[in-house]
Coordinates of N, CA, C and O in Angstrom, one line a residue:
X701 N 53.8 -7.1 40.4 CA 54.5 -7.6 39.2 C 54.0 -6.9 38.0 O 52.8 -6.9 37.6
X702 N 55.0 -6.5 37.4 CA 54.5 -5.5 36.1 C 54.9 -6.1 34.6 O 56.0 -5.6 34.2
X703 N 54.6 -6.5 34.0 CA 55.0 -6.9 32.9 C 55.0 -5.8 31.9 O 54.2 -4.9 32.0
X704 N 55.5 -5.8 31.1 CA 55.7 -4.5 29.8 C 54.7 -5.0 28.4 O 54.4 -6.1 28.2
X705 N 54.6 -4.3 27.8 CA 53.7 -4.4 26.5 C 54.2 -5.5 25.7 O 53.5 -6.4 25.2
X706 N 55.9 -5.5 25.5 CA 56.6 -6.8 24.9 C 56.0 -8.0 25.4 O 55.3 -8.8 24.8
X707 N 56.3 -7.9 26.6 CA 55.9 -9.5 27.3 C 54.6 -9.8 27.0 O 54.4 -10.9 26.6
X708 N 53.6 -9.1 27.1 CA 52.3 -9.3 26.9 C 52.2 -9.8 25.4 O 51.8 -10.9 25.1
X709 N 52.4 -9.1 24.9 CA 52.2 -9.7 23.2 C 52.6 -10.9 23.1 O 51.9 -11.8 22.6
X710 N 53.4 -11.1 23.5 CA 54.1 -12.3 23.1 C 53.6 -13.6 23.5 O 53.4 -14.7 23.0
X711 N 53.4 -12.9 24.9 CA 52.8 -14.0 25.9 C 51.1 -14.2 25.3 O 50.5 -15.0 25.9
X712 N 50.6 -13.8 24.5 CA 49.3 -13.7 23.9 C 49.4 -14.3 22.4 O 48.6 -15.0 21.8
X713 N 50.2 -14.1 22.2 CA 50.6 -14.6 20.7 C 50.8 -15.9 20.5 O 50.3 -16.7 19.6
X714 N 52.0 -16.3 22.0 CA 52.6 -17.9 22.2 C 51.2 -18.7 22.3 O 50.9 -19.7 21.7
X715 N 50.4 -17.9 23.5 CA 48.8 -19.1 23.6 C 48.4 -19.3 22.5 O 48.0 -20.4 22.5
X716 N 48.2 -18.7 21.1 CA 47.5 -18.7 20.2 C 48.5 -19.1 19.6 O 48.7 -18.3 18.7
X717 N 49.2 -20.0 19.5 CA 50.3 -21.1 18.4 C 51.1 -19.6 17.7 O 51.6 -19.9 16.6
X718 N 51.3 -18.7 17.9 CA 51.8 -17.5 16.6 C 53.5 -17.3 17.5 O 53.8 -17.5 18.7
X719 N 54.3 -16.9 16.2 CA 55.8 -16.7 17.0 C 56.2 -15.3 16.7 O 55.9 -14.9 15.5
X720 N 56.7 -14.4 17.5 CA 56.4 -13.2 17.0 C 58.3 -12.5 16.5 O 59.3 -12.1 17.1
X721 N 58.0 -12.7 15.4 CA 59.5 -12.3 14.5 C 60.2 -11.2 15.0 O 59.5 -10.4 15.7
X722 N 61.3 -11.0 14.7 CA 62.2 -9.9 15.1 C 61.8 -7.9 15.3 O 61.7 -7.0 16.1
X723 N 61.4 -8.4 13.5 CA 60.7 -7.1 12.8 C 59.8 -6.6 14.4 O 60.0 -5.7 15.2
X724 N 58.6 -7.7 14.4 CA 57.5 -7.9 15.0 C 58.0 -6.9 16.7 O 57.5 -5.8 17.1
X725 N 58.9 -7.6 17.3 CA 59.5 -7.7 18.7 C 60.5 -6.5 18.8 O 61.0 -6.2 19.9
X726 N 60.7 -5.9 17.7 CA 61.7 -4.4 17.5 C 60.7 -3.3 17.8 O 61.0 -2.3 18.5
X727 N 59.3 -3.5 17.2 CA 58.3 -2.5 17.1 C 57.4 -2.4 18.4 O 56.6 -1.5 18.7
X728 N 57.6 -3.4 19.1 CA 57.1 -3.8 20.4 C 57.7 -2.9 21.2 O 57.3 -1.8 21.5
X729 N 58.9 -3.5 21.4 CA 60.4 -2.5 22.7 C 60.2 -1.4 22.0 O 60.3 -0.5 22.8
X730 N 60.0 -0.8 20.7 CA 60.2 0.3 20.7 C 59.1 1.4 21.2 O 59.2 2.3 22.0
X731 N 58.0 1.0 20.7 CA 56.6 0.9 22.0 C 56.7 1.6 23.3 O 56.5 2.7 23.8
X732 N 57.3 0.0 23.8 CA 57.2 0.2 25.3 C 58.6 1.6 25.7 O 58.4 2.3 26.7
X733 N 59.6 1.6 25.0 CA 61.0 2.2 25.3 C 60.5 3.9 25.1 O 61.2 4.9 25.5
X734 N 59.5 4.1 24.5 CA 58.7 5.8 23.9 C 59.1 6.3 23.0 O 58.7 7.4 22.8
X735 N 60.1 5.8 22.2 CA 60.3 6.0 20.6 C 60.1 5.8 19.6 O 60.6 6.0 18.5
X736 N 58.8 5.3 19.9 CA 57.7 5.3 18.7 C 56.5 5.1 19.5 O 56.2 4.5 20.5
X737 N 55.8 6.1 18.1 CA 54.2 6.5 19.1 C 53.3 5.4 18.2 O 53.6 4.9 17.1
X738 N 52.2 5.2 19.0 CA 50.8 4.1 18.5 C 50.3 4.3 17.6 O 49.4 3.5 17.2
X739 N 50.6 5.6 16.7 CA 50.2 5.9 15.2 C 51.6 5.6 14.5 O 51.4 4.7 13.6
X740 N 52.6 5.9 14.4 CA 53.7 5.4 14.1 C 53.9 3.6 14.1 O 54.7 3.1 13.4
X741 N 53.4 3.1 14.6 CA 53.7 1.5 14.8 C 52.4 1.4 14.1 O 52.4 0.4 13.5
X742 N 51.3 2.0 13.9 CA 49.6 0.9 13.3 C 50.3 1.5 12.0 O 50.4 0.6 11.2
X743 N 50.8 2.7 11.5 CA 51.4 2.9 10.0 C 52.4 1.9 9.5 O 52.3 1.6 8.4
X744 N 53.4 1.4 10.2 CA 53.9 0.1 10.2 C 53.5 -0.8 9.5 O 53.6 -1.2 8.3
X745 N 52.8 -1.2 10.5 CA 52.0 -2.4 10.4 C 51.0 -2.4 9.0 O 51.0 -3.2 8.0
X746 N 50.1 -1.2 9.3 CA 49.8 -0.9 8.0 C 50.3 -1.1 6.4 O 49.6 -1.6 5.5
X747 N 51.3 -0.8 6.3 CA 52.4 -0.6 5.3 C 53.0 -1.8 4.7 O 53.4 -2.2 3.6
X748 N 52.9 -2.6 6.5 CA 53.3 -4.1 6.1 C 52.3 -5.0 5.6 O 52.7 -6.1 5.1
X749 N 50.9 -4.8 5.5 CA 49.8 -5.5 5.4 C 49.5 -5.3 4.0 O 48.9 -6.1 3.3
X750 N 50.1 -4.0 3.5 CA 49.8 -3.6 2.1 C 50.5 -4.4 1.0 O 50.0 -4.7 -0.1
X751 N 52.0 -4.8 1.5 CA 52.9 -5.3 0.8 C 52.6 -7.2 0.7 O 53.3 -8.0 0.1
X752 N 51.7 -7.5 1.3 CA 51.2 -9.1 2.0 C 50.5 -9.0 0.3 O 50.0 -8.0 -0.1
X753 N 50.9 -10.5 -0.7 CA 50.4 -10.7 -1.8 C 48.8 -11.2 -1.5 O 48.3 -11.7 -0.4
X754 N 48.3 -11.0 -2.7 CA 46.6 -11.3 -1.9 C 46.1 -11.7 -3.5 O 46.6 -11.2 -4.5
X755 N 44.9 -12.5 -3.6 CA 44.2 -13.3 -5.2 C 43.1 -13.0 -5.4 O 42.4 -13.7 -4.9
X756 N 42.6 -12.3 -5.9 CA 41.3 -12.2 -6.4 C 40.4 -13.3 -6.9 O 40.6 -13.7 -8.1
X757 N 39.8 -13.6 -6.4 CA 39.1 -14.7 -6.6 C 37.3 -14.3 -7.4 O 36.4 -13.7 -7.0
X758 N 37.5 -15.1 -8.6 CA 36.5 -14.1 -9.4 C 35.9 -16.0 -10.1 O 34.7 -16.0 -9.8
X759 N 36.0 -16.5 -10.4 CA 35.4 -17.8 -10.6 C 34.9 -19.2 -9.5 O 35.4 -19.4 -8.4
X760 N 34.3 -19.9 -10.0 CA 34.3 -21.2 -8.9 C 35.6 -22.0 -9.7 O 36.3 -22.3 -8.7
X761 N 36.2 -22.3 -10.5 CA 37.2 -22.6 -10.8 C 38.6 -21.8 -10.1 O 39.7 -22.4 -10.0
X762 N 38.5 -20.5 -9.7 CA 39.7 -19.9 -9.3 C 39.5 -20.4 -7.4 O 40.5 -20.4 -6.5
X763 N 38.2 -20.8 -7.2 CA 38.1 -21.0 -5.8 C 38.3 -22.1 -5.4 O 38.5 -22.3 -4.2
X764 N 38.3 -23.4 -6.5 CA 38.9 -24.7 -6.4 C 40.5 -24.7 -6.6 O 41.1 -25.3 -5.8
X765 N 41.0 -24.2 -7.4 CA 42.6 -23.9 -7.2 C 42.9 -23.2 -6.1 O 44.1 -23.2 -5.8
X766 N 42.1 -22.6 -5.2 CA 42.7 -21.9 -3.9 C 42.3 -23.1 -2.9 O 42.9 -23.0 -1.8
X767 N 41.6 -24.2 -3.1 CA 41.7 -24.6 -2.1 C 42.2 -25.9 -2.5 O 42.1 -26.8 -1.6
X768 N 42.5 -26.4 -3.4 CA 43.9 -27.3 -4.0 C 44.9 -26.9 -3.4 O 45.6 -27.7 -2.9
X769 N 45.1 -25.5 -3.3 CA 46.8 -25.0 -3.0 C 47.0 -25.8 -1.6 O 48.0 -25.8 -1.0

């Protein structure tokens, strides 16, 4: 029984509470299907991690508002 790279992820993702979005599951099949190479998908991903908002945290006052939020 052979499972594909999709299934796996997913199936690794679901144990770990995570749901894996469309975007996510497009880049998978395309993976497994050989139309996109493993440097092509971590640039992705890449690309997507860059655009993720992120806070600089520079006070103990800025580190009590982050954990208020």
């Amino acid at each position: 029984m052979s499972e594909n790279l999709t299934d796996k992820v997913i199936g690794f993702m679901a144990v770990s509470g995570h749901k894996v979005d469309a975007e996510t599951k497009l880049l998978l099949e395309q993976l497994d299907a050989g139309t996109l190479t493993y440097e092509e998908a971590i640039k992705r991903v890449y690309d997507a991690i860059e655009k993720l908002p992120t806070k600089k945290v520079v006070t103990q006052q800025d580190i009590q508002d982050f954990l208020d939020d």
